[in-house]
PDB file of C-alpha atoms in Angstrom:
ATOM      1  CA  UNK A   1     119.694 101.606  95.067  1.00  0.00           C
ATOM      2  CA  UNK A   2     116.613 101.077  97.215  1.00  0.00           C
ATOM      3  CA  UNK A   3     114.575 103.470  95.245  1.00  0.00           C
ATOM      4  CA  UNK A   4     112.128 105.299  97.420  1.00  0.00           C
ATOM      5  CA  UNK A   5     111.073 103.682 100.468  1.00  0.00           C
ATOM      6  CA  UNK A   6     108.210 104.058 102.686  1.00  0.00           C
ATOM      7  CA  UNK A   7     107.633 103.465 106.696  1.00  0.00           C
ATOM      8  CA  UNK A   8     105.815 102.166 108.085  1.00  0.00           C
ATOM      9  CA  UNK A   9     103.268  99.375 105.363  1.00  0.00           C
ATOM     10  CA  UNK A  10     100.539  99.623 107.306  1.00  0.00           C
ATOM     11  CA  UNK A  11      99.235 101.508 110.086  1.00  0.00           C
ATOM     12  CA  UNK A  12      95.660 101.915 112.182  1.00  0.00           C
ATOM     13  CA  UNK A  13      94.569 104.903 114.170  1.00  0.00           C
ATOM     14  CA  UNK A  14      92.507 106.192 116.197  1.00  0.00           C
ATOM     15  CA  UNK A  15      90.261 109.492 115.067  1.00  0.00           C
ATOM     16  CA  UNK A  16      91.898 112.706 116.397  1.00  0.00           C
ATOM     17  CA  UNK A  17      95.796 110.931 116.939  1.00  0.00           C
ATOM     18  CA  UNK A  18      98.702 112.612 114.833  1.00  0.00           C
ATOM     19  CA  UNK A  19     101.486 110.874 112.879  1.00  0.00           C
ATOM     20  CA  UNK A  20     103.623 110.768 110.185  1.00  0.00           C
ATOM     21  CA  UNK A  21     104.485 109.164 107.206  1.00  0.00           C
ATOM     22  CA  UNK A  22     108.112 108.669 106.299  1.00  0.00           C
ATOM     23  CA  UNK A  23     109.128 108.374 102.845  1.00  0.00           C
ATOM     24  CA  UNK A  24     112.890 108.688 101.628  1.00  0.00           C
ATOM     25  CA  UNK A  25     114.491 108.003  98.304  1.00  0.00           C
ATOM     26  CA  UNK A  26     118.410 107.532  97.171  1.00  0.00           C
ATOM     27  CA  UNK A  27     118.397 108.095  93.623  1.00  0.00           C
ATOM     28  CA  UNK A  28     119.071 112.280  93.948  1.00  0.00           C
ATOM     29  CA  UNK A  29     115.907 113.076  92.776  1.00  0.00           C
ATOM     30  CA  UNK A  30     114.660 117.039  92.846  1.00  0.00           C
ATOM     31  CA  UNK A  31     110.940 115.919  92.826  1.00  0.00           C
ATOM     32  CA  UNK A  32     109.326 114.475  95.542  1.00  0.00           C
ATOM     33  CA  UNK A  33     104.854 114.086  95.425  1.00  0.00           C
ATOM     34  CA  UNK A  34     102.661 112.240  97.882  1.00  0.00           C
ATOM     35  CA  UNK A  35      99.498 110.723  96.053  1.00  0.00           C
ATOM     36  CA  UNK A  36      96.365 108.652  98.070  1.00  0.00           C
ATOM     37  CA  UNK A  37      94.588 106.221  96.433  1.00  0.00           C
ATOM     38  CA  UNK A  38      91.239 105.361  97.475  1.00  0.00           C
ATOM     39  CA  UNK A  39      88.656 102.821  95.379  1.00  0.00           C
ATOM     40  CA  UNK A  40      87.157 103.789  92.495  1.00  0.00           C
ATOM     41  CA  UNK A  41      88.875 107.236  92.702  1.00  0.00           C
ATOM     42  CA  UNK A  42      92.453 106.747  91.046  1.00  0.00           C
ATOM     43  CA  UNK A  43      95.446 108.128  92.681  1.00  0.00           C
ATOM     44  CA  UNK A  44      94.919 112.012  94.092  1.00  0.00           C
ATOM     45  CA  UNK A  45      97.508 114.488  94.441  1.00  0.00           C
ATOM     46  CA  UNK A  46      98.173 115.614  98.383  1.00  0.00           C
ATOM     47  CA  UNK A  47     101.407 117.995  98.122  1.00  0.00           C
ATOM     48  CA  UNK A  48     104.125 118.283  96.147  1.00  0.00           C
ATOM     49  CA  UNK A  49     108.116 119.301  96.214  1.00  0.00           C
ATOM     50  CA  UNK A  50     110.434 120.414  93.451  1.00  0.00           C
ATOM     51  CA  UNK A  51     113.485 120.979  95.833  1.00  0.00           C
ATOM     52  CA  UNK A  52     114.888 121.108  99.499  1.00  0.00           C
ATOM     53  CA  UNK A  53     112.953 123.954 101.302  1.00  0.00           C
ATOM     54  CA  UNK A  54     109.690 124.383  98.842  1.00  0.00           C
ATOM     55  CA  UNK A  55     106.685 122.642  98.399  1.00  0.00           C
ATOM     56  CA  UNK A  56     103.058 123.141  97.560  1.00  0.00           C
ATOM     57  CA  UNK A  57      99.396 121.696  97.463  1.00  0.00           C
ATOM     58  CA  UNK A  58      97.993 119.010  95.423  1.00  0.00           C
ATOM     59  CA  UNK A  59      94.239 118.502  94.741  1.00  0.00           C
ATOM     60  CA  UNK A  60      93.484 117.158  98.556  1.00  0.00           C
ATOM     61  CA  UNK A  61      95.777 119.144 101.064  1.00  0.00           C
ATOM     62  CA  UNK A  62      93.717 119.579 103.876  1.00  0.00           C
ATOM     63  CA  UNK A  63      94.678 117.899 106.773  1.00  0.00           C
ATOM     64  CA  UNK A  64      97.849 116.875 106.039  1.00  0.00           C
ATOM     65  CA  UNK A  65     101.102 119.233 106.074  1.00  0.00           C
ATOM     66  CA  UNK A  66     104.657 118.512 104.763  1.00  0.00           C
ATOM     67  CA  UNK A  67     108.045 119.820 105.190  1.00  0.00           C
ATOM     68  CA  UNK A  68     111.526 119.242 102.786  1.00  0.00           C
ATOM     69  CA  UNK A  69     114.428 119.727 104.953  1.00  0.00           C
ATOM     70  CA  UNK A  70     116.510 117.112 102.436  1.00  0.00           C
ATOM     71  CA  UNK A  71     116.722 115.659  98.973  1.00  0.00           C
ATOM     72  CA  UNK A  72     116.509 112.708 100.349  1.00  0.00           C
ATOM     73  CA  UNK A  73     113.719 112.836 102.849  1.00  0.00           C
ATOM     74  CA  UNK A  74     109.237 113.811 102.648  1.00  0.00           C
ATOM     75  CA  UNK A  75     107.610 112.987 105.657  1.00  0.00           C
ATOM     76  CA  UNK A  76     103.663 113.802 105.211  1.00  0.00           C
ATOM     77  CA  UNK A  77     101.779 114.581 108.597  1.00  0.00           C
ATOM     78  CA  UNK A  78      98.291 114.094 109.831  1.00  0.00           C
ATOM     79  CA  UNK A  79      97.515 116.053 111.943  1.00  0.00           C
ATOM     80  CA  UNK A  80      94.614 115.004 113.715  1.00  0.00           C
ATOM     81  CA  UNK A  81      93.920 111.925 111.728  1.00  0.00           C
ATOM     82  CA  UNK A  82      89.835 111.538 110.291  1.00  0.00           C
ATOM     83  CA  UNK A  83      88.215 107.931 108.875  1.00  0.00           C
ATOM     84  CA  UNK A  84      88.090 110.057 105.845  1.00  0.00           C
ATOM     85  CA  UNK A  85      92.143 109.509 105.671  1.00  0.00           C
ATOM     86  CA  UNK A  86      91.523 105.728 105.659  1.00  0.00           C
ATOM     87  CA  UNK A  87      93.489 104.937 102.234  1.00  0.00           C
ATOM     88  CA  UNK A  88      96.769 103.874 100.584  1.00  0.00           C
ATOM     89  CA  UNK A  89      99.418 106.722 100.398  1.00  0.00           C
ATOM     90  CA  UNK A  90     101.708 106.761  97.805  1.00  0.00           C
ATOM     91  CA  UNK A  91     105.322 108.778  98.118  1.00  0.00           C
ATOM     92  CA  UNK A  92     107.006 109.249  94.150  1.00  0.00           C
ATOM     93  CA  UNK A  93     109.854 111.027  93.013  1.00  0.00           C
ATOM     94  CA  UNK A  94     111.226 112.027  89.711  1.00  0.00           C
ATOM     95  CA  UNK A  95     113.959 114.040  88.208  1.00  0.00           C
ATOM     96  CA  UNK A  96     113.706 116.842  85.840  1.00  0.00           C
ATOM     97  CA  UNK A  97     114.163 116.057  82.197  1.00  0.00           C
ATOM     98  CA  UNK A  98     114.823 112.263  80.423  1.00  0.00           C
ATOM     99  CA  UNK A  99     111.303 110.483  80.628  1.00  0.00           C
ATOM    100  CA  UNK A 100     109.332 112.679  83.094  1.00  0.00           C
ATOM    101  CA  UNK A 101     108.488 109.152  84.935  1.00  0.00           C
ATOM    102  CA  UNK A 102     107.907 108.887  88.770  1.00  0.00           C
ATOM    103  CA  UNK A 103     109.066 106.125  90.872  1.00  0.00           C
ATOM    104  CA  UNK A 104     106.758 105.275  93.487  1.00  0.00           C
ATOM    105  CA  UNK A 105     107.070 103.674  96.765  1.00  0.00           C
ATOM    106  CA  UNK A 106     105.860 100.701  98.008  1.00  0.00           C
ATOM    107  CA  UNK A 107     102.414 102.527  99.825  1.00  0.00           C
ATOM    108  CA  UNK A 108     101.632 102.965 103.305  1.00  0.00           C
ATOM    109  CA  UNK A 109      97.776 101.527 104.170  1.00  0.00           C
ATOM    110  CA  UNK A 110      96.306 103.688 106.810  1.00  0.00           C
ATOM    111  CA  UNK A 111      93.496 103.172 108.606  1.00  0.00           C
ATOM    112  CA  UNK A 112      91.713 105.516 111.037  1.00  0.00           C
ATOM    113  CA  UNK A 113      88.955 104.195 112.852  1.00  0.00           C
TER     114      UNK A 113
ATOM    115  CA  UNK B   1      85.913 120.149  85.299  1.00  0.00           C
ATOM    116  CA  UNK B   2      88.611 118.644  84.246  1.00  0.00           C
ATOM    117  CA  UNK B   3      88.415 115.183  84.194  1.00  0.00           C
ATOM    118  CA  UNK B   4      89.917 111.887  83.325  1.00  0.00           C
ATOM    119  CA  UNK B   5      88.224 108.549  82.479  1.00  0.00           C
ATOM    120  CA  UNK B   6      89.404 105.003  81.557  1.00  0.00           C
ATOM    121  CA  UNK B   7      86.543 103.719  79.978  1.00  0.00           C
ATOM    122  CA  UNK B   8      86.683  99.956  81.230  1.00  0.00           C
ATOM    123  CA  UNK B   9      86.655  99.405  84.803  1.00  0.00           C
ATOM    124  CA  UNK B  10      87.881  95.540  84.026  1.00  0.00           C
ATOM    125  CA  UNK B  11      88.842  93.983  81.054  1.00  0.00           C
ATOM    126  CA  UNK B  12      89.268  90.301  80.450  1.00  0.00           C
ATOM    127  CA  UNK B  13      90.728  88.608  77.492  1.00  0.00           C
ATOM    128  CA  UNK B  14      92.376  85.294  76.093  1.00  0.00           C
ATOM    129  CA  UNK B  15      96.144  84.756  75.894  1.00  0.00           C
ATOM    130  CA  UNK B  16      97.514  86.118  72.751  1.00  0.00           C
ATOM    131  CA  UNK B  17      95.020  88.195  72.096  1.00  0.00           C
ATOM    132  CA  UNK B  18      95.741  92.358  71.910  1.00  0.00           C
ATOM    133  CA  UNK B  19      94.531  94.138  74.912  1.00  0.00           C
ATOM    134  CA  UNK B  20      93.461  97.723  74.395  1.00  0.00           C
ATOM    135  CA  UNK B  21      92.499 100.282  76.896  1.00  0.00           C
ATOM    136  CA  UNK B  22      91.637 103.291  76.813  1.00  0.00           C
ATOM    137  CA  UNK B  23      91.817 106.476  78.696  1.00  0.00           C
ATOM    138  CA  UNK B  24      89.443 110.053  77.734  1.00  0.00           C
ATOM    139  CA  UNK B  25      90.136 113.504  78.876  1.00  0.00           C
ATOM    140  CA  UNK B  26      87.809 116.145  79.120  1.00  0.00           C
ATOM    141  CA  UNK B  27      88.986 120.164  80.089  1.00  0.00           C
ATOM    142  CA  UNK B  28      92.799 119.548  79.524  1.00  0.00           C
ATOM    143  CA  UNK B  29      95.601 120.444  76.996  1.00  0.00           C
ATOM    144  CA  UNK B  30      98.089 117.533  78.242  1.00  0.00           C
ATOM    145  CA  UNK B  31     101.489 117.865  77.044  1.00  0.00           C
ATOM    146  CA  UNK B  32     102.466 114.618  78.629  1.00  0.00           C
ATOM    147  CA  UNK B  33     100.439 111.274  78.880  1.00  0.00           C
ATOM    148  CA  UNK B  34     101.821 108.558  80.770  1.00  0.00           C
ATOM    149  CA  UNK B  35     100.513 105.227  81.466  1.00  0.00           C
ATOM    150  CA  UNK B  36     101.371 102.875  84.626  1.00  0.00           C
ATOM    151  CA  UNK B  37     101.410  99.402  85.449  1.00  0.00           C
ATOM    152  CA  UNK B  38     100.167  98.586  89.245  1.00  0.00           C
ATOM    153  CA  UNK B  39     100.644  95.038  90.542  1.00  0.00           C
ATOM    154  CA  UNK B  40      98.187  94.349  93.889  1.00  0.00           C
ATOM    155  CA  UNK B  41      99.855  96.021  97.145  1.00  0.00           C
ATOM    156  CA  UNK B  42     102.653  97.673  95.227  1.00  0.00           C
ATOM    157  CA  UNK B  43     103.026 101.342  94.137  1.00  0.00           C
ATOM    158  CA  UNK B  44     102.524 102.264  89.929  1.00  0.00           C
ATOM    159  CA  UNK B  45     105.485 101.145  87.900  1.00  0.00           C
ATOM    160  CA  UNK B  46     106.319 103.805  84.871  1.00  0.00           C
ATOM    161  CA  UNK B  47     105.811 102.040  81.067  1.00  0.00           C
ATOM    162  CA  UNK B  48     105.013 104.774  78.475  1.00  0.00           C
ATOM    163  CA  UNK B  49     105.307 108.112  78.196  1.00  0.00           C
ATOM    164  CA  UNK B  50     103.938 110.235  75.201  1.00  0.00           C
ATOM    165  CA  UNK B  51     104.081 113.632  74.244  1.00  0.00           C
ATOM    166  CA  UNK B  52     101.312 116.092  72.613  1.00  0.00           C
ATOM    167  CA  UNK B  53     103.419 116.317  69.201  1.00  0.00           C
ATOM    168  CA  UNK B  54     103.787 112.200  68.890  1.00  0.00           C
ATOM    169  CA  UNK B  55     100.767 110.270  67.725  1.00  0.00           C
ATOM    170  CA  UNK B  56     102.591 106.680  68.814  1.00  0.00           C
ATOM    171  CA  UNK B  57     105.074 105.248  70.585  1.00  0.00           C
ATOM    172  CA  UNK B  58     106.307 101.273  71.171  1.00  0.00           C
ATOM    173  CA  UNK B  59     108.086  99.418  73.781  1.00  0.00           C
ATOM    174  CA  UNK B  60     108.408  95.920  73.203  1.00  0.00           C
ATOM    175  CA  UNK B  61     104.805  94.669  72.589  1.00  0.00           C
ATOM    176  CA  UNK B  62     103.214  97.727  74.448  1.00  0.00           C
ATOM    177  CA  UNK B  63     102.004 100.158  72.147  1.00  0.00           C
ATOM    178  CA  UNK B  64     100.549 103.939  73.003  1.00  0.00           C
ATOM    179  CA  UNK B  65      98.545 106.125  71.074  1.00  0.00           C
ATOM    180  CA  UNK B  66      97.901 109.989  71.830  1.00  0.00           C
ATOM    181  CA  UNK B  67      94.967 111.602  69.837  1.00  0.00           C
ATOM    182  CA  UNK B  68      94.912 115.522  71.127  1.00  0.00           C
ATOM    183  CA  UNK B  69      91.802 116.250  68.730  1.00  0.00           C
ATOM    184  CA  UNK B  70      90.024 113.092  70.280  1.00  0.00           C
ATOM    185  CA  UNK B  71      91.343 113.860  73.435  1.00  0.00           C
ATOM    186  CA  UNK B  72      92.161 110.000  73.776  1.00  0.00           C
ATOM    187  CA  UNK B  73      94.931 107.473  74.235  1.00  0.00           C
ATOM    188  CA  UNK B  74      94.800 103.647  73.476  1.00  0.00           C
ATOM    189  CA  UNK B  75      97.248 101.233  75.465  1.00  0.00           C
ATOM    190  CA  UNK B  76      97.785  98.402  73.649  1.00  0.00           C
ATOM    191  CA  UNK B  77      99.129  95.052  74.645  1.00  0.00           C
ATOM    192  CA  UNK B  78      99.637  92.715  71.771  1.00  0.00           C
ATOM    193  CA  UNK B  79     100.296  88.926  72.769  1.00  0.00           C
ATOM    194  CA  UNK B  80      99.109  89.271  75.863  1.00  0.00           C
ATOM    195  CA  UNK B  81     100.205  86.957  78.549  1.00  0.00           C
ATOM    196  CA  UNK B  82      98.665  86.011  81.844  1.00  0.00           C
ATOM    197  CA  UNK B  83     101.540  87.883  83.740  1.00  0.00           C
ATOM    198  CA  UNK B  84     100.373  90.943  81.929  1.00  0.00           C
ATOM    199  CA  UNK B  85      96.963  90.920  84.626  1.00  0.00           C
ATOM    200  CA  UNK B  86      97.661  94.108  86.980  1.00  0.00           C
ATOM    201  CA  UNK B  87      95.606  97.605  87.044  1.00  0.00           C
ATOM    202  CA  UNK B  88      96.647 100.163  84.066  1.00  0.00           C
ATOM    203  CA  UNK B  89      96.127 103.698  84.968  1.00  0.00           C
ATOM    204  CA  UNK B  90      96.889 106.357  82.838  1.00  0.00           C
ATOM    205  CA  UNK B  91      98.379 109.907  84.376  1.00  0.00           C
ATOM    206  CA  UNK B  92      97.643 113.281  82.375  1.00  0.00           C
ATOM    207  CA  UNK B  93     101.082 115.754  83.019  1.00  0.00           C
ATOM    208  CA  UNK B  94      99.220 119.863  81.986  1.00  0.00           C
ATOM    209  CA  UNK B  95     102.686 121.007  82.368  1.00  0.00           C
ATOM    210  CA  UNK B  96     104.758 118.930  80.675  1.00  0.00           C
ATOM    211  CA  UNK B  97     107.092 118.934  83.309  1.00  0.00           C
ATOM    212  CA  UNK B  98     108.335 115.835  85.766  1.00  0.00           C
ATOM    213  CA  UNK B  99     107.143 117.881  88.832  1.00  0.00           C
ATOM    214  CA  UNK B 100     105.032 114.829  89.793  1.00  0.00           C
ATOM    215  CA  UNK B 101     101.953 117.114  89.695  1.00  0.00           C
ATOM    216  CA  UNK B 102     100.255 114.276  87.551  1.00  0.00           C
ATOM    217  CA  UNK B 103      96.249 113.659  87.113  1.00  0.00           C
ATOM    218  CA  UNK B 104      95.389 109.697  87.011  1.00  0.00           C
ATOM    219  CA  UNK B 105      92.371 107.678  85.779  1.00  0.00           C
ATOM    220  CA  UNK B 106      90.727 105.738  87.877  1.00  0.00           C
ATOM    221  CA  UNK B 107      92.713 102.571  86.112  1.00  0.00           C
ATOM    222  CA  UNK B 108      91.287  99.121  84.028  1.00  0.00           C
ATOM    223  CA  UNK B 109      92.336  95.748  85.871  1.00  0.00           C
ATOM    224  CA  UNK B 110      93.344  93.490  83.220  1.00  0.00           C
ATOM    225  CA  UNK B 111      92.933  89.928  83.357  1.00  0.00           C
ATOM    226  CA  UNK B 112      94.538  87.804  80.600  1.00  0.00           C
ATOM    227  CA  UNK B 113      92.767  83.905  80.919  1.00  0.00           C
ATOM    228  CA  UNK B 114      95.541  81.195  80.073  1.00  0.00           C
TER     229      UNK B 114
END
């Protein structure tokens, strides 16, 4: 199992350009969250997914949309990326039930200049 | 608000000595408290989970306490080691449910001295 996986590690931008974070994960998992984690600040909820086809805000939404066409697959989007997106994303997923505990990715640093 | 606070923002200690952190919640009724190991580039690794009805729980020389009244938990690490340096966060779950809708602290970075 490669657990969940994220593309690309790190990434720079320019203010106003678009692009999107992949993150996939092979253990079957229902649950599927996107987290950024900035200094100082902990790691912040962005959106959610409890299944293919439905998902729903975290705590920091705005400017960032997602979409779960597959188990498998999360991909978050910026839109029209802001330095105020500089930070480490974090894509977990869990399954319902046993120890409630998330698996998270590896990170993706992003940097918008 | 609702809010979340690990009291140390560093902690440093001596080899074999027990580590404790600890991690406050204000404006909550947690039914899950997790805490997380997080190692420098990587994402948080899973180590404890507690629930609102236990008081403690014990993995090998990790030890968790959940005090609803206080509306506190203590991570302990007894015998520390200098592999045991990362960042600790802990990660409030309201619902009780593995819906990854979970509320960190800002995290402690450990640093056990050989």
């Amino acid at each position: 199992n490669a657990g969940v996986t994220q593309t690309p590690k790190f990434q720079v931008l320019k203010t106003g350009q678009s692009m999107t974070l992949q993150c996939a994960q092979d253990m079957n998992h229902e649950y599927m969250s996107w987290y950024r984690q900035d200094p100082g600040m902990g790691l912040r909820l962005i959106h959610y997914s409890v299944g293919a086809g439905i998902t729903d805000q975290g705590e920091v939404p705005n400017g960032y949309n997602v979409s779960r066409s597959t188990t498998e697959d999360f991909p978050l989007r910026l839109l029209s990326a802001a330095p105020s997106q500089t930070s480490v994303y974090f894509c977990a997923s869990s399954s319902p039930g046993g120890a409630n505990e998330q698996f998270f990715g590896p990170g993706t640093r992003l940097t918008v200049l | 608000s609702q809010k979340i606070e690990q009291n140390s923002e560093a902690l440093n200690i001596q080899e074999g000595k027990t580590a404790t952190l600890t991690c406050n919640y204000t404006n909550y009724s947690p039914a899950y408290l997790q805490w997380y190991r997080q190692d420098p580039g990587r994402g948080p690794v899973f180590l404890l989970l507690i629930r609102e009805n236990e008081k403690e729980k014990r993995k090998e020389r990790l030890k968790v306490t959940f005090d609803t009244t206080l509306k506190q938990s203590l991570f302990h690490i007894t015998a520390s080691q200098p592999a045991d340096s990362a960042t600790y966060l802990c990660a409030l779950d309201p619902l009780g449910t593995s819906y990854g809708k979970l509320t960190f602290g800002q995290g402690t970075i450990l640093t056990v001295h050989p």
